[in-house]
JSON list of C-alpha atoms in Angstrom, two decimals:
[
{"chain": "A", "resi": 157, "resn": "MET", "atom": "CA", "xyz": [-54.96, -85.99, 4.37]},
{"chain": "A", "resi": 158, "resn": "ILE", "atom": "CA", "xyz": [-57.62, -83.38, 5.08]},
{"chain": "A", "resi": 159, "resn": "ASN", "atom": "CA", "xyz": [-61.07, -84.47, 6.22]},
{"chain": "A", "resi": 160, "resn": "LEU", "atom": "CA", "xyz": [-64.09, -82.18, 6.06]},
{"chain": "A", "resi": 161, "resn": "LYS", "atom": "CA", "xyz": [-67.55, -83.01, 7.33]},
{"chain": "A", "resi": 162, "resn": "TYR", "atom": "CA", "xyz": [-70.83, -81.16, 6.87]},
{"chain": "A", "resi": 163, "resn": "THR", "atom": "CA", "xyz": [-74.44, -81.71, 7.92]},
{"chain": "A", "resi": 164, "resn": "ILE", "atom": "CA", "xyz": [-77.06, -80.84, 5.31]},
{"chain": "A", "resi": 165, "resn": "GLU", "atom": "CA", "xyz": [-80.63, -79.88, 6.11]},
{"chain": "A", "resi": 166, "resn": "GLY", "atom": "CA", "xyz": [-83.27, -81.10, 3.63]},
{"chain": "A", "resi": 167, "resn": "GLY", "atom": "CA", "xyz": [-85.40, -78.35, 2.12]},
{"chain": "A", "resi": 168, "resn": "ASN", "atom": "CA", "xyz": [-83.13, -75.50, 3.23]},
{"chain": "A", "resi": 169, "resn": "PHE", "atom": "CA", "xyz": [-82.19, -73.74, 0.01]},
{"chain": "A", "resi": 170, "resn": "THR", "atom": "CA", "xyz": [-80.72, -70.77, 1.87]},
{"chain": "A", "resi": 171, "resn": "ASN", "atom": "CA", "xyz": [-77.74, -72.79, 3.01]},
{"chain": "A", "resi": 172, "resn": "ALA", "atom": "CA", "xyz": [-77.49, -75.04, -0.06]},
{"chain": "A", "resi": 173, "resn": "GLY", "atom": "CA", "xyz": [-73.99, -74.78, -1.46]},
{"chain": "A", "resi": 174, "resn": "PHE", "atom": "CA", "xyz": [-72.27, -73.77, 1.77]},
{"chain": "A", "resi": 175, "resn": "ALA", "atom": "CA", "xyz": [-70.40, -77.09, 2.07]},
{"chain": "A", "resi": 176, "resn": "SER", "atom": "CA", "xyz": [-69.31, -76.98, -1.58]},
{"chain": "A", "resi": 177, "resn": "SER", "atom": "CA", "xyz": [-68.15, -73.41, -1.08]},
{"chain": "A", "resi": 178, "resn": "GLN", "atom": "CA", "xyz": [-66.02, -74.40, 1.91]},
{"chain": "A", "resi": 179, "resn": "VAL", "atom": "CA", "xyz": [-64.48, -77.29, -0.05]},
{"chain": "A", "resi": 180, "resn": "LYS", "atom": "CA", "xyz": [-63.68, -74.90, -2.90]},
{"chain": "A", "resi": 181, "resn": "LYS", "atom": "CA", "xyz": [-61.88, -72.55, -0.49]},
{"chain": "A", "resi": 182, "resn": "THR", "atom": "CA", "xyz": [-59.86, -75.46, 0.93]},
{"chain": "A", "resi": 183, "resn": "LEU", "atom": "CA", "xyz": [-58.85, -76.73, -2.53]},
{"chain": "A", "resi": 184, "resn": "LYS", "atom": "CA", "xyz": [-57.80, -73.20, -3.53]},
{"chain": "A", "resi": 185, "resn": "GLN", "atom": "CA", "xyz": [-55.60, -72.97, -0.43]},
{"chain": "A", "resi": 186, "resn": "LEU", "atom": "CA", "xyz": [-54.02, -76.28, -1.45]},
{"chain": "A", "resi": 187, "resn": "ASN", "atom": "CA", "xyz": [-53.19, -74.80, -4.89]},
{"chain": "A", "resi": 188, "resn": "VAL", "atom": "CA", "xyz": [-55.22, -77.38, -6.80]},
{"chain": "A", "resi": 189, "resn": "SER", "atom": "CA", "xyz": [-55.70, -76.29, -10.45]},
{"chain": "A", "resi": 190, "resn": "THR", "atom": "CA", "xyz": [-58.74, -74.15, -11.30]},
{"chain": "A", "resi": 191, "resn": "LYS", "atom": "CA", "xyz": [-60.01, -76.78, -13.76]},
{"chain": "A", "resi": 192, "resn": "LEU", "atom": "CA", "xyz": [-59.89, -79.63, -11.21]},
{"chain": "A", "resi": 193, "resn": "ILE", "atom": "CA", "xyz": [-61.46, -77.44, -8.50]},
{"chain": "A", "resi": 194, "resn": "LYS", "atom": "CA", "xyz": [-64.33, -76.66, -10.86]},
{"chain": "A", "resi": 195, "resn": "ASN", "atom": "CA", "xyz": [-64.87, -80.36, -11.62]},
{"chain": "A", "resi": 196, "resn": "VAL", "atom": "CA", "xyz": [-64.94, -81.21, -7.90]},
{"chain": "A", "resi": 197, "resn": "VAL", "atom": "CA", "xyz": [-67.18, -78.38, -6.77]},
{"chain": "A", "resi": 198, "resn": "VAL", "atom": "CA", "xyz": [-69.67, -78.63, -9.65]},
{"chain": "A", "resi": 199, "resn": "ALA", "atom": "CA", "xyz": [-70.16, -82.34, -8.86]},
{"chain": "A", "resi": 200, "resn": "LEU", "atom": "CA", "xyz": [-70.29, -81.71, -5.12]},
{"chain": "A", "resi": 201, "resn": "TYR", "atom": "CA", "xyz": [-72.68, -78.77, -5.44]},
{"chain": "A", "resi": 202, "resn": "GLU", "atom": "CA", "xyz": [-75.08, -80.75, -7.66]},
{"chain": "A", "resi": 203, "resn": "ALA", "atom": "CA", "xyz": [-75.00, -83.58, -5.11]},
{"chain": "A", "resi": 204, "resn": "GLU", "atom": "CA", "xyz": [-75.45, -81.17, -2.18]},
{"chain": "A", "resi": 205, "resn": "VAL", "atom": "CA", "xyz": [-78.46, -79.59, -3.90]},
{"chain": "A", "resi": 206, "resn": "ASN", "atom": "CA", "xyz": [-79.86, -83.09, -4.47]},
{"chain": "A", "resi": 207, "resn": "ILE", "atom": "CA", "xyz": [-79.83, -83.71, -0.70]},
{"chain": "A", "resi": 208, "resn": "VAL", "atom": "CA", "xyz": [-81.55, -80.37, -0.05]},
{"chain": "A", "resi": 209, "resn": "ALA", "atom": "CA", "xyz": [-84.07, -81.04, -2.84]},
{"chain": "A", "resi": 210, "resn": "HIS", "atom": "CA", "xyz": [-84.91, -84.69, -2.19]},
{"chain": "A", "resi": 211, "resn": "ALA", "atom": "CA", "xyz": [-83.90, -85.79, 1.33]},
{"chain": "A", "resi": 212, "resn": "ASN", "atom": "CA", "xyz": [-84.79, -84.99, 4.93]},
{"chain": "A", "resi": 213, "resn": "LYS", "atom": "CA", "xyz": [-81.17, -84.58, 5.97]},
{"chain": "A", "resi": 214, "resn": "GLY", "atom": "CA", "xyz": [-77.73, -85.70, 4.99]},
{"chain": "A", "resi": 215, "resn": "GLU", "atom": "CA", "xyz": [-74.01, -85.68, 5.63]},
{"chain": "A", "resi": 216, "resn": "ILE", "atom": "CA", "xyz": [-71.09, -84.86, 3.39]},
{"chain": "A", "resi": 217, "resn": "ASP", "atom": "CA", "xyz": [-67.64, -86.32, 4.08]},
{"chain": "A", "resi": 218, "resn": "VAL", "atom": "CA", "xyz": [-64.77, -85.05, 1.98]},
{"chain": "A", "resi": 219, "resn": "SER", "atom": "CA", "xyz": [-61.25, -86.48, 2.15]},
{"chain": "A", "resi": 220, "resn": "ILE", "atom": "CA", "xyz": [-58.53, -84.66, 0.29]},
{"chain": "A", "resi": 221, "resn": "SER", "atom": "CA", "xyz": [-55.18, -86.33, -0.34]},
{"chain": "A", "resi": 222, "resn": "PRO", "atom": "CA", "xyz": [-52.46, -85.28, -2.79]},
{"chain": "A", "resi": 223, "resn": "GLU", "atom": "CA", "xyz": [-53.79, -87.95, -5.18]},
{"chain": "A", "resi": 224, "resn": "GLU", "atom": "CA", "xyz": [-57.56, -87.49, -5.05]},
{"chain": "A", "resi": 225, "resn": "VAL", "atom": "CA", "xyz": [-60.65, -85.94, -3.55]},
{"chain": "A", "resi": 226, "resn": "LYS", "atom": "CA", "xyz": [-63.10, -88.50, -2.22]},
{"chain": "A", "resi": 227, "resn": "MET", "atom": "CA", "xyz": [-66.62, -87.31, -1.43]},
{"chain": "A", "resi": 228, "resn": "ILE", "atom": "CA", "xyz": [-69.21, -89.44, 0.32]},
{"chain": "A", "resi": 229, "resn": "LEU", "atom": "CA", "xyz": [-72.73, -88.01, 0.58]},
{"chain": "A", "resi": 230, "resn": "THR", "atom": "CA", "xyz": [-75.21, -89.95, 2.68]},
{"chain": "A", "resi": 231, "resn": "ASP", "atom": "CA", "xyz": [-78.80, -88.88, 3.07]},
{"chain": "A", "resi": 232, "resn": "GLN", "atom": "CA", "xyz": [-81.90, -90.02, 4.87]},
{"chain": "A", "resi": 233, "resn": "GLY", "atom": "CA", "xyz": [-84.91, -89.64, 2.65]},
{"chain": "A", "resi": 234, "resn": "LYS", "atom": "CA", "xyz": [-87.05, -91.23, 0.03]},
{"chain": "A", "resi": 235, "resn": "GLY", "atom": "CA", "xyz": [-84.20, -92.88, -1.90]},
{"chain": "A", "resi": 236, "resn": "ILE", "atom": "CA", "xyz": [-84.05, -93.53, -5.64]},
{"chain": "A", "resi": 237, "resn": "LYS", "atom": "CA", "xyz": [-86.37, -96.17, -7.10]},
{"chain": "A", "resi": 238, "resn": "ASP", "atom": "CA", "xyz": [-84.58, -96.67, -10.40]},
{"chain": "A", "resi": 239, "resn": "ILE", "atom": "CA", "xyz": [-80.97, -95.45, -10.52]},
{"chain": "A", "resi": 240, "resn": "ASP", "atom": "CA", "xyz": [-80.62, -96.00, -14.30]},
{"chain": "A", "resi": 241, "resn": "GLN", "atom": "CA", "xyz": [-83.67, -93.84, -14.88]},
{"chain": "A", "resi": 242, "resn": "ALA", "atom": "CA", "xyz": [-82.32, -91.17, -12.49]},
{"chain": "A", "resi": 243, "resn": "MET", "atom": "CA", "xyz": [-79.11, -91.06, -14.54]},
{"chain": "A", "resi": 244, "resn": "THR", "atom": "CA", "xyz": [-81.09, -90.29, -17.72]},
{"chain": "A", "resi": 245, "resn": "VAL", "atom": "CA", "xyz": [-80.76, -86.67, -18.86]},
{"chain": "A", "resi": 246, "resn": "GLY", "atom": "CA", "xyz": [-84.10, -84.92, -18.42]},
{"chain": "A", "resi": 247, "resn": "TYR", "atom": "CA", "xyz": [-85.61, -87.37, -15.91]},
{"chain": "A", "resi": 248, "resn": "SER", "atom": "CA", "xyz": [-86.53, -85.74, -12.60]},
{"chain": "A", "resi": 249, "resn": "THR", "atom": "CA", "xyz": [-88.87, -86.25, -9.67]},
{"chain": "A", "resi": 250, "resn": "ALA", "atom": "CA", "xyz": [-88.19, -82.77, -8.28]},
{"chain": "A", "resi": 251, "resn": "SER", "atom": "CA", "xyz": [-90.99, -80.74, -6.74]},
{"chain": "A", "resi": 252, "resn": "GLN", "atom": "CA", "xyz": [-92.25, -77.46, -8.12]},
{"chain": "A", "resi": 253, "resn": "LYS", "atom": "CA", "xyz": [-90.41, -75.66, -5.29]},
{"chain": "A", "resi": 254, "resn": "VAL", "atom": "CA", "xyz": [-87.10, -77.19, -6.38]},
{"chain": "A", "resi": 255, "resn": "ARG", "atom": "CA", "xyz": [-87.78, -76.31, -10.04]},
{"chain": "A", "resi": 256, "resn": "ALA", "atom": "CA", "xyz": [-88.56, -72.75, -9.03]},
{"chain": "A", "resi": 257, "resn": "MET", "atom": "CA", "xyz": [-85.02, -72.55, -7.61]},
{"chain": "A", "resi": 258, "resn": "GLY", "atom": "CA", "xyz": [-83.53, -73.40, -11.02]},
{"chain": "A", "resi": 259, "resn": "PHE", "atom": "CA", "xyz": [-82.91, -77.08, -10.39]},
{"chain": "A", "resi": 260, "resn": "GLY", "atom": "CA", "xyz": [-84.82, -80.31, -11.02]},
{"chain": "A", "resi": 261, "resn": "ALA", "atom": "CA", "xyz": [-84.28, -80.43, -14.78]},
{"chain": "A", "resi": 262, "resn": "GLY", "atom": "CA", "xyz": [-82.91, -83.95, -14.67]},
{"chain": "A", "resi": 263, "resn": "MET", "atom": "CA", "xyz": [-79.34, -82.90, -15.32]},
{"chain": "A", "resi": 264, "resn": "GLY", "atom": "CA", "xyz": [-77.71, -83.21, -11.89]},
{"chain": "A", "resi": 265, "resn": "LEU", "atom": "CA", "xyz": [-76.60, -86.84, -11.82]},
{"chain": "A", "resi": 266, "resn": "PRO", "atom": "CA", "xyz": [-75.39, -86.89, -15.46]},
{"chain": "A", "resi": 267, "resn": "ASN", "atom": "CA", "xyz": [-73.46, -83.69, -14.78]},
{"chain": "A", "resi": 268, "resn": "ILE", "atom": "CA", "xyz": [-71.91, -85.21, -11.64]},
{"chain": "A", "resi": 269, "resn": "LYS", "atom": "CA", "xyz": [-70.81, -88.25, -13.64]},
{"chain": "A", "resi": 270, "resn": "LYS", "atom": "CA", "xyz": [-69.18, -86.02, -16.26]},
{"chain": "A", "resi": 271, "resn": "ASN", "atom": "CA", "xyz": [-67.11, -84.17, -13.66]},
{"chain": "A", "resi": 272, "resn": "VAL", "atom": "CA", "xyz": [-65.70, -87.02, -11.55]},
{"chain": "A", "resi": 273, "resn": "ASP", "atom": "CA", "xyz": [-63.59, -90.11, -12.27]},
{"chain": "A", "resi": 274, "resn": "LEU", "atom": "CA", "xyz": [-65.75, -92.46, -10.24]},
{"chain": "A", "resi": 275, "resn": "LEU", "atom": "CA", "xyz": [-69.39, -92.26, -9.17]},
{"chain": "A", "resi": 276, "resn": "THR", "atom": "CA", "xyz": [-71.25, -94.98, -7.33]},
{"chain": "A", "resi": 277, "resn": "ILE", "atom": "CA", "xyz": [-74.83, -94.68, -6.11]},
{"chain": "A", "resi": 278, "resn": "GLU", "atom": "CA", "xyz": [-76.44, -96.96, -3.54]},
{"chain": "A", "resi": 279, "resn": "SER", "atom": "CA", "xyz": [-80.02, -96.34, -2.61]},
{"chain": "A", "resi": 280, "resn": "ASN", "atom": "CA", "xyz": [-82.76, -97.92, -0.56]},
{"chain": "A", "resi": 281, "resn": "VAL", "atom": "CA", "xyz": [-86.27, -96.67, -1.19]},
{"chain": "A", "resi": 282, "resn": "GLY", "atom": "CA", "xyz": [-87.72, -95.07, 1.93]},
{"chain": "A", "resi": 283, "resn": "ILE", "atom": "CA", "xyz": [-84.36, -95.07, 3.71]},
{"chain": "A", "resi": 284, "resn": "GLY", "atom": "CA", "xyz": [-81.88, -92.99, 1.75]},
{"chain": "A", "resi": 285, "resn": "THR", "atom": "CA", "xyz": [-79.07, -92.70, -0.73]},
{"chain": "A", "resi": 286, "resn": "THR", "atom": "CA", "xyz": [-75.28, -92.77, -0.62]},
{"chain": "A", "resi": 287, "resn": "LEU", "atom": "CA", "xyz": [-73.22, -91.22, -3.37]},
{"chain": "A", "resi": 288, "resn": "THR", "atom": "CA", "xyz": [-69.49, -91.86, -3.53]},
{"chain": "A", "resi": 289, "resn": "MET", "atom": "CA", "xyz": [-67.49, -89.67, -5.88]},
{"chain": "A", "resi": 290, "resn": "ILE", "atom": "CA", "xyz": [-63.77, -89.63, -6.56]},
{"chain": "A", "resi": 291, "resn": "LYS", "atom": "CA", "xyz": [-61.86, -87.02, -8.51]},
{"chain": "A", "resi": 292, "resn": "LYS", "atom": "CA", "xyz": [-58.20, -87.76, -9.19]},
{"chain": "A", "resi": 293, "resn": "LEU", "atom": "CA", "xyz": [-55.86, -84.84, -8.72]},
{"chain": "A", "resi": 294, "resn": "ILE", "atom": "CA", "xyz": [-52.88, -86.37, -10.53]},
{"chain": "B", "resi": 268, "resn": "MET", "atom": "CA", "xyz": [-66.25, -56.85, -24.12]},
{"chain": "B", "resi": 269, "resn": "GLU", "atom": "CA", "xyz": [-65.73, -54.45, -21.23]},
{"chain": "B", "resi": 270, "resn": "LEU", "atom": "CA", "xyz": [-68.32, -54.80, -18.51]},
{"chain": "B", "resi": 271, "resn": "ASN", "atom": "CA", "xyz": [-69.00, -51.08, -18.68]},
{"chain": "B", "resi": 272, "resn": "GLN", "atom": "CA", "xyz": [-70.05, -51.60, -22.31]},
{"chain": "B", "resi": 273, "resn": "VAL", "atom": "CA", "xyz": [-72.39, -54.44, -21.25]},
{"chain": "B", "resi": 274, "resn": "ILE", "atom": "CA", "xyz": [-73.92, -52.08, -18.68]},
{"chain": "B", "resi": 275, "resn": "ASP", "atom": "CA", "xyz": [-74.44, -49.38, -21.33]},
{"chain": "B", "resi": 276, "resn": "ILE", "atom": "CA", "xyz": [-75.99, -51.81, -23.83]},
{"chain": "B", "resi": 277, "resn": "LEU", "atom": "CA", "xyz": [-78.40, -53.24, -21.24]},
{"chain": "B", "resi": 278, "resn": "ASN", "atom": "CA", "xyz": [-79.10, -49.88, -19.61]},
{"chain": "B", "resi": 279, "resn": "ALA", "atom": "CA", "xyz": [-78.23, -51.79, -16.45]},
{"chain": "B", "resi": 280, "resn": "LYS", "atom": "CA", "xyz": [-77.11, -50.76, -13.00]},
{"chain": "B", "resi": 281, "resn": "VAL", "atom": "CA", "xyz": [-74.46, -52.37, -10.83]},
{"chain": "B", "resi": 282, "resn": "VAL", "atom": "CA", "xyz": [-75.99, -53.57, -7.55]},
{"chain": "B", "resi": 283, "resn": "ALA", "atom": "CA", "xyz": [-72.99, -55.51, -6.18]},
{"chain": "B", "resi": 284, "resn": "GLY", "atom": "CA", "xyz": [-69.30, -55.62, -6.97]},
{"chain": "B", "resi": 285, "resn": "ASN", "atom": "CA", "xyz": [-67.16, -53.63, -9.31]},
{"chain": "B", "resi": 286, "resn": "ALA", "atom": "CA", "xyz": [-67.57, -52.96, -13.04]},
{"chain": "B", "resi": 287, "resn": "SER", "atom": "CA", "xyz": [-64.32, -51.21, -13.86]},
{"chain": "B", "resi": 288, "resn": "ASN", "atom": "CA", "xyz": [-61.35, -53.04, -15.42]},
{"chain": "B", "resi": 289, "resn": "PHE", "atom": "CA", "xyz": [-63.54, -56.06, -15.92]},
{"chain": "B", "resi": 290, "resn": "SER", "atom": "CA", "xyz": [-64.29, -57.78, -19.19]},
{"chain": "B", "resi": 291, "resn": "VAL", "atom": "CA", "xyz": [-66.29, -60.77, -20.43]},
{"chain": "B", "resi": 292, "resn": "GLU", "atom": "CA", "xyz": [-65.61, -62.76, -23.59]},
{"chain": "B", "resi": 293, "resn": "LYS", "atom": "CA", "xyz": [-68.73, -64.86, -23.94]},
{"chain": "B", "resi": 294, "resn": "GLY", "atom": "CA", "xyz": [-72.35, -64.88, -22.87]},
{"chain": "B", "resi": 295, "resn": "PHE", "atom": "CA", "xyz": [-74.67, -67.66, -21.76]},
{"chain": "B", "resi": 296, "resn": "CYS", "atom": "CA", "xyz": [-78.29, -67.32, -20.77]},
{"chain": "B", "resi": 297, "resn": "SER", "atom": "CA", "xyz": [-80.44, -69.73, -18.81]},
{"chain": "B", "resi": 298, "resn": "ASP", "atom": "CA", "xyz": [-82.81, -69.83, -15.89]},
{"chain": "B", "resi": 299, "resn": "LEU", "atom": "CA", "xyz": [-81.74, -73.41, -15.22]},
{"chain": "B", "resi": 300, "resn": "MET", "atom": "CA", "xyz": [-78.82, -73.56, -12.85]},
{"chain": "B", "resi": 301, "resn": "SER", "atom": "CA", "xyz": [-77.93, -77.13, -13.85]},
{"chain": "B", "resi": 302, "resn": "ASP", "atom": "CA", "xyz": [-77.59, -75.86, -17.42]},
{"chain": "B", "resi": 303, "resn": "VAL", "atom": "CA", "xyz": [-75.17, -73.20, -16.23]},
{"chain": "B", "resi": 304, "resn": "LEU", "atom": "CA", "xyz": [-73.15, -75.86, -14.37]},
{"chain": "B", "resi": 305, "resn": "THR", "atom": "CA", "xyz": [-72.54, -77.77, -17.62]},
{"chain": "B", "resi": 306, "resn": "VAL", "atom": "CA", "xyz": [-70.72, -74.86, -19.23]},
{"chain": "B", "resi": 307, "resn": "ASP", "atom": "CA", "xyz": [-66.95, -74.86, -19.07]},
{"chain": "B", "resi": 308, "resn": "THR", "atom": "CA", "xyz": [-65.95, -71.37, -20.22]},
{"chain": "B", "resi": 309, "resn": "ASP", "atom": "CA", "xyz": [-63.88, -68.66, -18.60]},
{"chain": "B", "resi": 310, "resn": "LYS", "atom": "CA", "xyz": [-64.75, -64.94, -18.59]},
{"chain": "B", "resi": 311, "resn": "MET", "atom": "CA", "xyz": [-68.41, -65.64, -19.20]},
{"chain": "B", "resi": 312, "resn": "LEU", "atom": "CA", "xyz": [-71.36, -63.35, -18.54]},
{"chain": "B", "resi": 313, "resn": "LEU", "atom": "CA", "xyz": [-74.37, -65.19, -17.12]},
{"chain": "B", "resi": 314, "resn": "ILE", "atom": "CA", "xyz": [-77.67, -63.66, -18.24]},
{"chain": "B", "resi": 315, "resn": "THR", "atom": "CA", "xyz": [-80.55, -64.97, -16.17]},
{"chain": "B", "resi": 316, "resn": "GLY", "atom": "CA", "xyz": [-83.97, -64.21, -14.78]},
{"chain": "B", "resi": 317, "resn": "MET", "atom": "CA", "xyz": [-83.39, -66.62, -11.89]},
{"chain": "B", "resi": 318, "resn": "SER", "atom": "CA", "xyz": [-82.82, -64.36, -8.92]},
{"chain": "B", "resi": 319, "resn": "ASN", "atom": "CA", "xyz": [-82.06, -66.24, -5.71]},
{"chain": "B", "resi": 320, "resn": "LEU", "atom": "CA", "xyz": [-79.09, -67.24, -3.57]},
{"chain": "B", "resi": 321, "resn": "GLN", "atom": "CA", "xyz": [-78.48, -70.34, -5.69]},
{"chain": "B", "resi": 322, "resn": "THR", "atom": "CA", "xyz": [-77.84, -68.11, -8.72]},
{"chain": "B", "resi": 323, "resn": "ILE", "atom": "CA", "xyz": [-74.84, -66.73, -6.81]},
{"chain": "B", "resi": 324, "resn": "ARG", "atom": "CA", "xyz": [-73.76, -70.15, -5.50]},
{"chain": "B", "resi": 325, "resn": "THR", "atom": "CA", "xyz": [-74.00, -71.64, -9.01]},
{"chain": "B", "resi": 326, "resn": "SER", "atom": "CA", "xyz": [-71.83, -68.82, -10.34]},
{"chain": "B", "resi": 327, "resn": "GLU", "atom": "CA", "xyz": [-69.32, -69.41, -7.57]},
{"chain": "B", "resi": 328, "resn": "MET", "atom": "CA", "xyz": [-68.99, -73.09, -8.51]},
{"chain": "B", "resi": 329, "resn": "ALA", "atom": "CA", "xyz": [-68.85, -72.36, -12.25]},
{"chain": "B", "resi": 330, "resn": "ASP", "atom": "CA", "xyz": [-66.23, -69.59, -11.86]},
{"chain": "B", "resi": 331, "resn": "ILE", "atom": "CA", "xyz": [-68.58, -66.96, -13.26]},
{"chain": "B", "resi": 332, "resn": "HIS", "atom": "CA", "xyz": [-67.67, -63.46, -12.12]},
{"chain": "B", "resi": 333, "resn": "CYS", "atom": "CA", "xyz": [-70.53, -61.44, -13.60]},
{"chain": "B", "resi": 334, "resn": "ILE", "atom": "CA", "xyz": [-74.29, -61.98, -13.58]},
{"chain": "B", "resi": 335, "resn": "ALA", "atom": "CA", "xyz": [-76.88, -59.88, -15.43]},
{"chain": "B", "resi": 336, "resn": "LEU", "atom": "CA", "xyz": [-80.35, -60.20, -13.93]},
{"chain": "B", "resi": 337, "resn": "VAL", "atom": "CA", "xyz": [-82.96, -59.55, -16.62]},
{"chain": "B", "resi": 338, "resn": "ARG", "atom": "CA", "xyz": [-86.76, -58.97, -16.67]},
{"chain": "B", "resi": 339, "resn": "ASN", "atom": "CA", "xyz": [-86.39, -56.35, -13.92]},
{"chain": "B", "resi": 340, "resn": "LYS", "atom": "CA", "xyz": [-85.56, -59.02, -11.35]},
{"chain": "B", "resi": 341, "resn": "LYS", "atom": "CA", "xyz": [-84.07, -57.56, -8.19]},
{"chain": "B", "resi": 342, "resn": "ALA", "atom": "CA", "xyz": [-81.24, -59.07, -6.20]},
{"chain": "B", "resi": 343, "resn": "THR", "atom": "CA", "xyz": [-81.98, -59.61, -2.51]},
{"chain": "B", "resi": 344, "resn": "ILE", "atom": "CA", "xyz": [-79.74, -58.19, 0.23]},
{"chain": "B", "resi": 345, "resn": "GLU", "atom": "CA", "xyz": [-78.48, -61.72, 0.89]},
{"chain": "B", "resi": 346, "resn": "MET", "atom": "CA", "xyz": [-77.61, -62.19, -2.80]},
{"chain": "B", "resi": 347, "resn": "LYS", "atom": "CA", "xyz": [-75.75, -58.89, -2.89]},
{"chain": "B", "resi": 348, "resn": "GLY", "atom": "CA", "xyz": [-73.83, -59.76, 0.29]},
{"chain": "B", "resi": 349, "resn": "LEU", "atom": "CA", "xyz": [-72.79, -63.18, -0.99]},
{"chain": "B", "resi": 350, "resn": "ALA", "atom": "CA", "xyz": [-71.83, -61.76, -4.41]},
{"chain": "B", "resi": 351, "resn": "MET", "atom": "CA", "xyz": [-69.62, -59.13, -2.74]},
{"chain": "B", "resi": 352, "resn": "GLU", "atom": "CA", "xyz": [-68.01, -61.77, -0.52]},
{"chain": "B", "resi": 353, "resn": "LEU", "atom": "CA", "xyz": [-67.23, -63.92, -3.57]},
{"chain": "B", "resi": 354, "resn": "GLY", "atom": "CA", "xyz": [-66.08, -61.10, -5.84]},
{"chain": "B", "resi": 355, "resn": "ILE", "atom": "CA", "xyz": [-69.02, -61.49, -8.21]},
{"chain": "B", "resi": 356, "resn": "THR", "atom": "CA", "xyz": [-70.40, -58.42, -9.98]},
{"chain": "B", "resi": 357, "resn": "LEU", "atom": "CA", "xyz": [-74.17, -58.30, -10.13]},
{"chain": "B", "resi": 358, "resn": "ILE", "atom": "CA", "xyz": [-76.05, -56.06, -12.57]},
{"chain": "B", "resi": 359, "resn": "GLU", "atom": "CA", "xyz": [-79.79, -55.54, -13.06]},
{"chain": "B", "resi": 360, "resn": "THR", "atom": "CA", "xyz": [-81.65, -54.61, -16.25]},
{"chain": "B", "resi": 361, "resn": "SER", "atom": "CA", "xyz": [-85.31, -54.13, -17.03]},
{"chain": "B", "resi": 362, "resn": "PHE", "atom": "CA", "xyz": [-84.78, -55.71, -20.49]},
{"chain": "B", "resi": 363, "resn": "SER", "atom": "CA", "xyz": [-86.38, -59.07, -21.27]},
{"chain": "B", "resi": 364, "resn": "MET", "atom": "CA", "xyz": [-83.93, -61.94, -21.69]},
{"chain": "B", "resi": 365, "resn": "TYR", "atom": "CA", "xyz": [-84.64, -61.93, -25.44]},
{"chain": "B", "resi": 366, "resn": "ARG", "atom": "CA", "xyz": [-83.82, -58.25, -25.79]},
{"chain": "B", "resi": 367, "resn": "ALA", "atom": "CA", "xyz": [-80.78, -58.40, -23.50]},
{"chain": "B", "resi": 368, "resn": "VAL", "atom": "CA", "xyz": [-79.29, -61.35, -25.36]},
{"chain": "B", "resi": 369, "resn": "GLY", "atom": "CA", "xyz": [-80.14, -59.89, -28.77]},
{"chain": "B", "resi": 370, "resn": "GLU", "atom": "CA", "xyz": [-78.53, -56.53, -28.00]},
{"chain": "B", "resi": 371, "resn": "LEU", "atom": "CA", "xyz": [-75.37, -58.14, -26.58]},
{"chain": "B", "resi": 372, "resn": "TYR", "atom": "CA", "xyz": [-75.04, -60.55, -29.51]},
{"chain": "B", "resi": 373, "resn": "ALA", "atom": "CA", "xyz": [-75.52, -57.74, -32.02]},
{"chain": "B", "resi": 374, "resn": "SER", "atom": "CA", "xyz": [-72.78, -55.81, -30.21]},
{"chain": "B", "resi": 375, "resn": "GLY", "atom": "CA", "xyz": [-70.33, -58.68, -30.59]},
{"chain": "B", "resi": 376, "resn": "LEU", "atom": "CA", "xyz": [-70.54, -60.70, -27.37]},
{"chain": "B", "resi": 377, "resn": "GLN", "atom": "CA", "xyz": [-69.85, -64.27, -28.51]},
{"chain": "B", "resi": 378, "resn": "PRO", "atom": "CA", "xyz": [-71.95, -67.30, -27.56]},
{"chain": "B", "resi": 379, "resn": "VAL", "atom": "CA", "xyz": [-70.41, -70.21, -25.67]},
{"chain": "B", "resi": 380, "resn": "TYR", "atom": "CA", "xyz": [-71.52, -72.65, -28.39]}
]
């Protein structure tokens, strides 16, 4: 089992994607198939950008076993008021700054769901959000 | 389509990476990075006017190895550095996205869908 841990700074678009990039490198070294790596890193990158776009700070914990990749992203921030609404394609509360970076079109969470086998979202308004994602490797 | 042909068609210049012995089979254009992340196609040319570090990161995650920046957008030094590190070829053209896409389509570059 490999465990990777990253701290994410809210609002810092310069470093956004660094954690996902490191996870991609690790999965490549482990000879995971290109298709599965893409599923994992697209979901992780969308979720990482969500922390940068919406939260004050966050943490990413990734556990890689031969069977699956489990990713837990916990942030401290404004939280999600209505998770069902947030899962709707096209719904977004992103700021103009986030939209100017090419995100905030209301596609992130639906795209995450499409790329992983399990997605759970727990959120408390004013406190933060935890995303748990699992991608099976076999 | 050979990347050198893409460069000729777009009157583009390579600002990072290598253009020789490199081909693309399909093209996709968007300024929305989440849109780009929904596409599951190999050997794809990304045509975009979104010029920032996340354009390169998005391409890394989506396994895109060539980006054409349109509307005379210029890649920053940081973008060029990251593209080189990741083996992504970055080209710049002064064409509008409409013209760039139209010329490439007319020359036979296939759409993703």
